[in-house]
């Protein structure tokens, strides 16, 4: 790896101001490349080294979301003779990638921080799922990063299947750039590499087995990530066990991620509204401001569904994500009240249909 400087790791004047406010004068700054339980792998102008969190920092942290994750900038103190540095603080995140923690707990799980572009990878062969794709897009937009879509394993499907999937993305109103790639034939690799810029951070996300690690190995130019053999169905086997940031020879930074089974959204109203901006515009065209979009006259949503202007599945996914995001911020009492109101609405709609 060539000599690193802070700018080549994504540092700018914005982070410099954060460091002035949050770091002690005896501390230096470094970027988190990986998190291994109680230890951090850090990147700095001196190279890579390991560090631990100070006891005070751990004590003062209210939630796990406040602990360093891959991509974060941290304040660290390390003497030349020390094997480990000690992290005393974390700089404010310019962007982040987060999801609802698995289970009933209303908590965030941080995936990565200070990411410029998130590349959502779906396999054309077994993994293509429009609803899941929209969930990823909401998560990315909500955190402030720019989303790209990468359809992988194009060598395993016909050109007609690929064309149909691309058309589905267009018809769904998704405006994120879409790329296609085969790790086997290398078709599409030049297009991907043209998107990657030195000094920028790119995070690859997607289900297990879609080829993220194989792709990153190809970009790095050596086997830095373990990959599993592809099964007879064309589905790769999950091998990535931790998130890690790599600096390529050309200065591009990439983050690999373990496959995600669940993509829960939490307080992501802005992300939902941005991805479904077409539906939000329809809501404003309803005759009544308190329209429930179930039976009211002059409802723009119902009219769009009837004429085919609005796809029913896309609208259903919008409602689910909107409800999930709003519900995550409610108190237990508010959730019970909302559930009772929703049950009454369902009964009312069923009664109208029976009549």
PDB file of C-alpha atoms in Angstrom, residues 120-330:
ATOM      1  CA  UNK A 120     -26.483  -2.452  -3.311  1.00  0.00           C
ATOM      2  CA  UNK A 121     -25.658  -5.844  -4.806  1.00  0.00           C
ATOM      3  CA  UNK A 122     -28.379  -8.277  -5.889  1.00  0.00           C
ATOM      4  CA  UNK A 123     -27.798 -11.456  -7.847  1.00  0.00           C
ATOM      5  CA  UNK A 124     -29.786 -11.718 -11.083  1.00  0.00           C
ATOM      6  CA  UNK A 125     -29.935 -15.456 -10.641  1.00  0.00           C
ATOM      7  CA  UNK A 126     -31.498 -16.093  -7.230  1.00  0.00           C
ATOM      8  CA  UNK A 127     -31.587 -12.897  -5.203  1.00  0.00           C
ATOM      9  CA  UNK A 128     -33.420 -10.261  -7.262  1.00  0.00           C
ATOM     10  CA  UNK A 129     -36.182  -8.818  -5.081  1.00  0.00           C
ATOM     11  CA  UNK A 130     -37.712  -5.415  -5.780  1.00  0.00           C
ATOM     12  CA  UNK A 131     -39.200  -4.933  -2.307  1.00  0.00           C
ATOM     13  CA  UNK A 132     -35.907  -5.726  -0.591  1.00  0.00           C
ATOM     14  CA  UNK A 133     -34.136  -3.394  -3.008  1.00  0.00           C
ATOM     15  CA  UNK A 134     -36.468  -0.564  -2.026  1.00  0.00           C
ATOM     16  CA  UNK A 135     -35.722  -1.253   1.651  1.00  0.00           C
ATOM     17  CA  UNK A 136     -32.004  -0.941   0.974  1.00  0.00           C
ATOM     18  CA  UNK A 137     -32.588   2.313  -0.898  1.00  0.00           C
ATOM     19  CA  UNK A 138     -34.552   3.767   2.033  1.00  0.00           C
ATOM     20  CA  UNK A 139     -31.735   2.797   4.414  1.00  0.00           C
ATOM     21  CA  UNK A 140     -29.088   4.412   2.198  1.00  0.00           C
ATOM     22  CA  UNK A 141     -30.995   7.630   1.519  1.00  0.00           C
ATOM     23  CA  UNK A 142     -31.883   8.004   5.191  1.00  0.00           C
ATOM     24  CA  UNK A 143     -28.205   7.937   6.122  1.00  0.00           C
ATOM     25  CA  UNK A 144     -27.228  10.579   3.564  1.00  0.00           C
ATOM     26  CA  UNK A 145     -25.127   8.442   1.187  1.00  0.00           C
ATOM     27  CA  UNK A 146     -25.633   8.047  -2.562  1.00  0.00           C
ATOM     28  CA  UNK A 147     -27.067   4.675  -3.667  1.00  0.00           C
ATOM     29  CA  UNK A 148     -26.017   2.626  -6.681  1.00  0.00           C
ATOM     30  CA  UNK A 149     -27.514  -0.712  -7.727  1.00  0.00           C
ATOM     31  CA  UNK A 150     -25.355  -3.571  -8.982  1.00  0.00           C
ATOM     32  CA  UNK A 151     -26.964  -6.676 -10.496  1.00  0.00           C
ATOM     33  CA  UNK A 152     -24.391  -9.463 -10.255  1.00  0.00           C
ATOM     34  CA  UNK A 153     -24.003 -12.951 -11.764  1.00  0.00           C
ATOM     35  CA  UNK A 154     -25.361 -11.861 -15.126  1.00  0.00           C
ATOM     36  CA  UNK A 155     -23.644 -14.895 -16.685  1.00  0.00           C
ATOM     37  CA  UNK A 156     -26.219 -17.147 -14.974  1.00  0.00           C
ATOM     38  CA  UNK A 157     -29.317 -15.609 -16.588  1.00  0.00           C
ATOM     39  CA  UNK A 158     -30.476 -14.952 -20.125  1.00  0.00           C
ATOM     40  CA  UNK A 159     -30.444 -11.486 -21.647  1.00  0.00           C
ATOM     41  CA  UNK A 160     -34.257 -11.522 -21.555  1.00  0.00           C
ATOM     42  CA  UNK A 161     -34.333 -12.150 -17.793  1.00  0.00           C
ATOM     43  CA  UNK A 162     -31.799  -9.383 -17.200  1.00  0.00           C
ATOM     44  CA  UNK A 163     -33.760  -6.981 -19.412  1.00  0.00           C
ATOM     45  CA  UNK A 164     -36.951  -7.795 -17.488  1.00  0.00           C
ATOM     46  CA  UNK A 165     -35.280  -7.084 -14.143  1.00  0.00           C
ATOM     47  CA  UNK A 166     -33.907  -3.776 -15.383  1.00  0.00           C
ATOM     48  CA  UNK A 167     -37.374  -2.865 -16.655  1.00  0.00           C
ATOM     49  CA  UNK A 168     -38.915  -3.685 -13.259  1.00  0.00           C
ATOM     50  CA  UNK A 169     -36.511  -1.261 -11.602  1.00  0.00           C
ATOM     51  CA  UNK A 170     -37.448   1.484 -14.076  1.00  0.00           C
ATOM     52  CA  UNK A 171     -41.186   0.805 -13.750  1.00  0.00           C
ATOM     53  CA  UNK A 172     -40.891   1.015  -9.948  1.00  0.00           C
ATOM     54  CA  UNK A 173     -39.727   4.620 -10.309  1.00  0.00           C
ATOM     55  CA  UNK A 174     -36.265   3.896  -8.884  1.00  0.00           C
ATOM     56  CA  UNK A 175     -33.851   6.522 -10.152  1.00  0.00           C
ATOM     57  CA  UNK A 176     -30.613   5.216  -8.611  1.00  0.00           C
ATOM     58  CA  UNK A 177     -27.952   4.332 -11.230  1.00  0.00           C
ATOM     59  CA  UNK A 178     -27.966   0.632 -12.161  1.00  0.00           C
ATOM     60  CA  UNK A 179     -24.932  -1.422 -13.204  1.00  0.00           C
ATOM     61  CA  UNK A 180     -24.596  -5.079 -14.184  1.00  0.00           C
ATOM     62  CA  UNK A 181     -21.639  -7.375 -13.604  1.00  0.00           C
ATOM     63  CA  UNK A 182     -20.341 -10.919 -13.932  1.00  0.00           C
ATOM     64  CA  UNK A 183     -17.429 -11.930 -11.705  1.00  0.00           C
ATOM     65  CA  UNK A 184     -16.875 -14.867 -14.080  1.00  0.00           C
ATOM     66  CA  UNK A 185     -16.723 -13.149 -17.477  1.00  0.00           C
ATOM     67  CA  UNK A 186     -15.696  -9.739 -16.001  1.00  0.00           C
ATOM     68  CA  UNK A 187     -18.315  -8.089 -18.186  1.00  0.00           C
ATOM     69  CA  UNK A 188     -19.302  -4.830 -16.501  1.00  0.00           C
ATOM     70  CA  UNK A 189     -16.178  -4.509 -14.345  1.00  0.00           C
ATOM     71  CA  UNK A 190     -14.897  -1.533 -16.374  1.00  0.00           C
ATOM     72  CA  UNK A 191     -18.185   0.286 -15.846  1.00  0.00           C
ATOM     73  CA  UNK A 192     -17.994  -0.301 -12.093  1.00  0.00           C
ATOM     74  CA  UNK A 193     -14.376   0.806 -11.841  1.00  0.00           C
ATOM     75  CA  UNK A 194     -15.207   4.020 -13.712  1.00  0.00           C
ATOM     76  CA  UNK A 195     -17.594   4.938 -10.885  1.00  0.00           C
ATOM     77  CA  UNK A 196     -14.962   4.509  -8.153  1.00  0.00           C
ATOM     78  CA  UNK A 197     -12.953   7.659  -7.319  1.00  0.00           C
ATOM     79  CA  UNK A 198      -9.794   7.941  -5.167  1.00  0.00           C
ATOM     80  CA  UNK A 199     -10.370   9.366  -1.692  1.00  0.00           C
ATOM     81  CA  UNK A 200     -14.030   8.277  -1.700  1.00  0.00           C
ATOM     82  CA  UNK A 201     -15.535   5.470   0.388  1.00  0.00           C
ATOM     83  CA  UNK A 202     -17.790   2.824  -1.174  1.00  0.00           C
ATOM     84  CA  UNK A 203     -19.747   0.332   0.909  1.00  0.00           C
ATOM     85  CA  UNK A 204     -21.006  -2.908  -0.681  1.00  0.00           C
ATOM     86  CA  UNK A 205     -24.190  -4.360   0.851  1.00  0.00           C
ATOM     87  CA  UNK A 206     -26.465  -7.236  -0.087  1.00  0.00           C
ATOM     88  CA  UNK A 207     -27.519 -10.752   0.812  1.00  0.00           C
ATOM     89  CA  UNK A 208     -25.050 -13.549   1.468  1.00  0.00           C
ATOM     90  CA  UNK A 209     -23.630 -15.201  -1.621  1.00  0.00           C
ATOM     91  CA  UNK A 210     -24.244 -12.443  -4.176  1.00  0.00           C
ATOM     92  CA  UNK A 211     -20.519 -12.096  -4.905  1.00  0.00           C
ATOM     93  CA  UNK A 212     -19.486  -9.035  -2.852  1.00  0.00           C
ATOM     94  CA  UNK A 213     -16.266 -10.561  -1.490  1.00  0.00           C
ATOM     95  CA  UNK A 214     -15.258 -12.009  -4.861  1.00  0.00           C
ATOM     96  CA  UNK A 215     -15.805  -8.594  -6.403  1.00  0.00           C
ATOM     97  CA  UNK A 216     -13.720  -6.805  -3.760  1.00  0.00           C
ATOM     98  CA  UNK A 217     -10.913  -9.372  -4.137  1.00  0.00           C
ATOM     99  CA  UNK A 218     -10.885  -8.507  -7.837  1.00  0.00           C
ATOM    100  CA  UNK A 219     -10.739  -4.781  -7.120  1.00  0.00           C
ATOM    101  CA  UNK A 220      -7.976  -5.168  -4.546  1.00  0.00           C
ATOM    102  CA  UNK A 221      -6.037  -7.460  -6.849  1.00  0.00           C
ATOM    103  CA  UNK A 222      -5.381 -10.215  -4.346  1.00  0.00           C
ATOM    104  CA  UNK A 223      -7.242 -12.657  -2.089  1.00  0.00           C
ATOM    105  CA  UNK A 224      -7.943 -10.484   0.967  1.00  0.00           C
ATOM    106  CA  UNK A 225     -11.405 -11.899   1.645  1.00  0.00           C
ATOM    107  CA  UNK A 226     -12.339 -15.553   1.942  1.00  0.00           C
ATOM    108  CA  UNK A 227     -14.897 -16.674  -0.615  1.00  0.00           C
ATOM    109  CA  UNK A 228     -16.996 -19.824  -0.745  1.00  0.00           C
ATOM    110  CA  UNK A 229     -17.548 -22.128  -3.662  1.00  0.00           C
ATOM    111  CA  UNK A 230     -20.684 -21.474  -5.665  1.00  0.00           C
ATOM    112  CA  UNK A 231     -23.406 -24.094  -5.242  1.00  0.00           C
ATOM    113  CA  UNK A 232     -25.098 -25.871  -8.121  1.00  0.00           C
ATOM    114  CA  UNK A 233     -27.924 -23.341  -7.949  1.00  0.00           C
ATOM    115  CA  UNK A 234     -25.476 -20.516  -8.615  1.00  0.00           C
ATOM    116  CA  UNK A 235     -25.836 -19.193  -5.072  1.00  0.00           C
ATOM    117  CA  UNK A 236     -22.584 -18.316  -3.338  1.00  0.00           C
ATOM    118  CA  UNK A 237     -21.908 -19.440   0.211  1.00  0.00           C
ATOM    119  CA  UNK A 238     -21.646 -16.885   3.007  1.00  0.00           C
ATOM    120  CA  UNK A 239     -18.047 -16.296   4.099  1.00  0.00           C
ATOM    121  CA  UNK A 240     -17.695 -12.663   5.222  1.00  0.00           C
ATOM    122  CA  UNK A 241     -17.832 -12.516   9.015  1.00  0.00           C
ATOM    123  CA  UNK A 242     -16.940  -8.882   9.707  1.00  0.00           C
ATOM    124  CA  UNK A 243     -17.124  -5.467   8.128  1.00  0.00           C
ATOM    125  CA  UNK A 244     -13.806  -4.174   6.896  1.00  0.00           C
ATOM    126  CA  UNK A 245     -12.483  -1.149   5.018  1.00  0.00           C
ATOM    127  CA  UNK A 246      -9.774  -1.647   2.383  1.00  0.00           C
ATOM    128  CA  UNK A 247      -7.714   1.001   0.614  1.00  0.00           C
ATOM    129  CA  UNK A 248      -7.051   0.060  -3.006  1.00  0.00           C
ATOM    130  CA  UNK A 249      -3.787   0.891  -4.769  1.00  0.00           C
ATOM    131  CA  UNK A 250      -5.545   3.655  -6.702  1.00  0.00           C
ATOM    132  CA  UNK A 251      -6.754   5.312  -3.465  1.00  0.00           C
ATOM    133  CA  UNK A 252     -10.352   4.071  -3.612  1.00  0.00           C
ATOM    134  CA  UNK A 253     -11.734   2.837  -0.271  1.00  0.00           C
ATOM    135  CA  UNK A 254     -14.186  -0.077  -0.196  1.00  0.00           C
ATOM    136  CA  UNK A 255     -16.086  -1.674   2.688  1.00  0.00           C
ATOM    137  CA  UNK A 256     -17.248  -5.281   2.571  1.00  0.00           C
ATOM    138  CA  UNK A 257     -20.198  -6.418   4.697  1.00  0.00           C
ATOM    139  CA  UNK A 258     -21.594  -9.756   5.862  1.00  0.00           C
ATOM    140  CA  UNK A 259     -24.868 -10.605   4.138  1.00  0.00           C
ATOM    141  CA  UNK A 260     -27.996  -9.093   5.678  1.00  0.00           C
ATOM    142  CA  UNK A 261     -31.075 -11.218   6.278  1.00  0.00           C
ATOM    143  CA  UNK A 262     -33.175  -8.449   7.801  1.00  0.00           C
ATOM    144  CA  UNK A 263     -33.300  -4.793   6.764  1.00  0.00           C
ATOM    145  CA  UNK A 264     -35.464  -3.128   9.387  1.00  0.00           C
ATOM    146  CA  UNK A 265     -35.976   0.623   9.115  1.00  0.00           C
ATOM    147  CA  UNK A 266     -36.083   2.836  12.178  1.00  0.00           C
ATOM    148  CA  UNK A 267     -37.146   6.474  12.120  1.00  0.00           C
ATOM    149  CA  UNK A 268     -36.449   6.713   8.391  1.00  0.00           C
ATOM    150  CA  UNK A 269     -39.322   8.947   7.251  1.00  0.00           C
ATOM    151  CA  UNK A 270     -37.087  11.126   5.082  1.00  0.00           C
ATOM    152  CA  UNK A 271     -35.574   8.089   3.379  1.00  0.00           C
ATOM    153  CA  UNK A 272     -39.018   6.593   2.713  1.00  0.00           C
ATOM    154  CA  UNK A 273     -40.379   9.870   1.345  1.00  0.00           C
ATOM    155  CA  UNK A 274     -37.362  10.309  -0.942  1.00  0.00           C
ATOM    156  CA  UNK A 275     -37.517   6.818  -2.448  1.00  0.00           C
ATOM    157  CA  UNK A 276     -41.309   7.028  -2.839  1.00  0.00           C
ATOM    158  CA  UNK A 277     -41.494  10.677  -3.872  1.00  0.00           C
ATOM    159  CA  UNK A 278     -43.987   9.822  -6.638  1.00  0.00           C
ATOM    160  CA  UNK A 279     -46.434   8.399  -4.088  1.00  0.00           C
ATOM    161  CA  UNK A 280     -45.914  11.354  -1.746  1.00  0.00           C
ATOM    162  CA  UNK A 281     -46.910  13.667  -4.604  1.00  0.00           C
ATOM    163  CA  UNK A 282     -50.075  11.624  -5.132  1.00  0.00           C
ATOM    164  CA  UNK A 283     -51.003  11.955  -1.444  1.00  0.00           C
ATOM    165  CA  UNK A 284     -50.957  15.732  -1.798  1.00  0.00           C
ATOM    166  CA  UNK A 285     -53.451  15.565  -4.684  1.00  0.00           C
ATOM    167  CA  UNK A 286     -56.227  13.938  -2.632  1.00  0.00           C
ATOM    168  CA  UNK A 287     -59.353  16.041  -2.153  1.00  0.00           C
ATOM    169  CA  UNK A 288     -59.272  15.703   1.646  1.00  0.00           C
ATOM    170  CA  UNK A 289     -56.161  16.368   3.730  1.00  0.00           C
ATOM    171  CA  UNK A 290     -57.078  13.557   6.149  1.00  0.00           C
ATOM    172  CA  UNK A 291     -57.768  11.038   3.372  1.00  0.00           C
ATOM    173  CA  UNK A 292     -57.190   7.420   4.471  1.00  0.00           C
ATOM    174  CA  UNK A 293     -56.940   6.282   0.823  1.00  0.00           C
ATOM    175  CA  UNK A 294     -59.489   3.520   1.337  1.00  0.00           C
ATOM    176  CA  UNK A 295     -62.875   4.796   0.113  1.00  0.00           C
ATOM    177  CA  UNK A 296     -62.961   8.617   0.081  1.00  0.00           C
ATOM    178  CA  UNK A 297     -64.155  10.431  -3.071  1.00  0.00           C
ATOM    179  CA  UNK A 298     -61.457  12.381  -4.846  1.00  0.00           C
ATOM    180  CA  UNK A 299     -58.674  10.129  -3.570  1.00  0.00           C
ATOM    181  CA  UNK A 300     -55.726  10.462  -5.954  1.00  0.00           C
ATOM    182  CA  UNK A 301     -54.157   7.240  -4.696  1.00  0.00           C
ATOM    183  CA  UNK A 302     -57.219   5.098  -5.412  1.00  0.00           C
ATOM    184  CA  UNK A 303     -57.560   6.640  -8.850  1.00  0.00           C
ATOM    185  CA  UNK A 304     -53.878   5.956  -9.629  1.00  0.00           C
ATOM    186  CA  UNK A 305     -54.271   2.345  -8.501  1.00  0.00           C
ATOM    187  CA  UNK A 306     -57.369   1.893 -10.691  1.00  0.00           C
ATOM    188  CA  UNK A 307     -55.747   3.359 -13.813  1.00  0.00           C
ATOM    189  CA  UNK A 308     -52.478   1.503 -13.294  1.00  0.00           C
ATOM    190  CA  UNK A 309     -50.483   4.709 -12.825  1.00  0.00           C
ATOM    191  CA  UNK A 310     -49.480   3.361  -9.401  1.00  0.00           C
ATOM    192  CA  UNK A 311     -48.374  -0.247  -8.945  1.00  0.00           C
ATOM    193  CA  UNK A 312     -50.287  -1.932  -6.106  1.00  0.00           C
ATOM    194  CA  UNK A 313     -47.249  -3.821  -4.780  1.00  0.00           C
ATOM    195  CA  UNK A 314     -45.129  -0.664  -4.734  1.00  0.00           C
ATOM    196  CA  UNK A 315     -47.856   1.185  -2.819  1.00  0.00           C
ATOM    197  CA  UNK A 316     -48.171  -1.729  -0.384  1.00  0.00           C
ATOM    198  CA  UNK A 317     -44.432  -1.661   0.276  1.00  0.00           C
ATOM    199  CA  UNK A 318     -44.570   2.109   0.834  1.00  0.00           C
ATOM    200  CA  UNK A 319     -47.330   1.700   3.435  1.00  0.00           C
ATOM    201  CA  UNK A 320     -45.419  -1.066   5.229  1.00  0.00           C
ATOM    202  CA  UNK A 321     -42.161   0.891   5.367  1.00  0.00           C
ATOM    203  CA  UNK A 322     -43.915   4.102   6.427  1.00  0.00           C
ATOM    204  CA  UNK A 323     -45.798   2.278   9.178  1.00  0.00           C
ATOM    205  CA  UNK A 324     -42.677   0.406  10.313  1.00  0.00           C
ATOM    206  CA  UNK A 325     -40.664   3.618  10.518  1.00  0.00           C
ATOM    207  CA  UNK A 326     -43.375   5.525  12.414  1.00  0.00           C
ATOM    208  CA  UNK A 327     -44.112   2.622  14.756  1.00  0.00           C
ATOM    209  CA  UNK A 328     -40.454   2.311  15.759  1.00  0.00           C
ATOM    210  CA  UNK A 329     -40.623   5.756  17.402  1.00  0.00           C
ATOM    211  CA  UNK A 330     -43.859   5.227  19.342  1.00  0.00           C
TER     212      UNK A 330
END
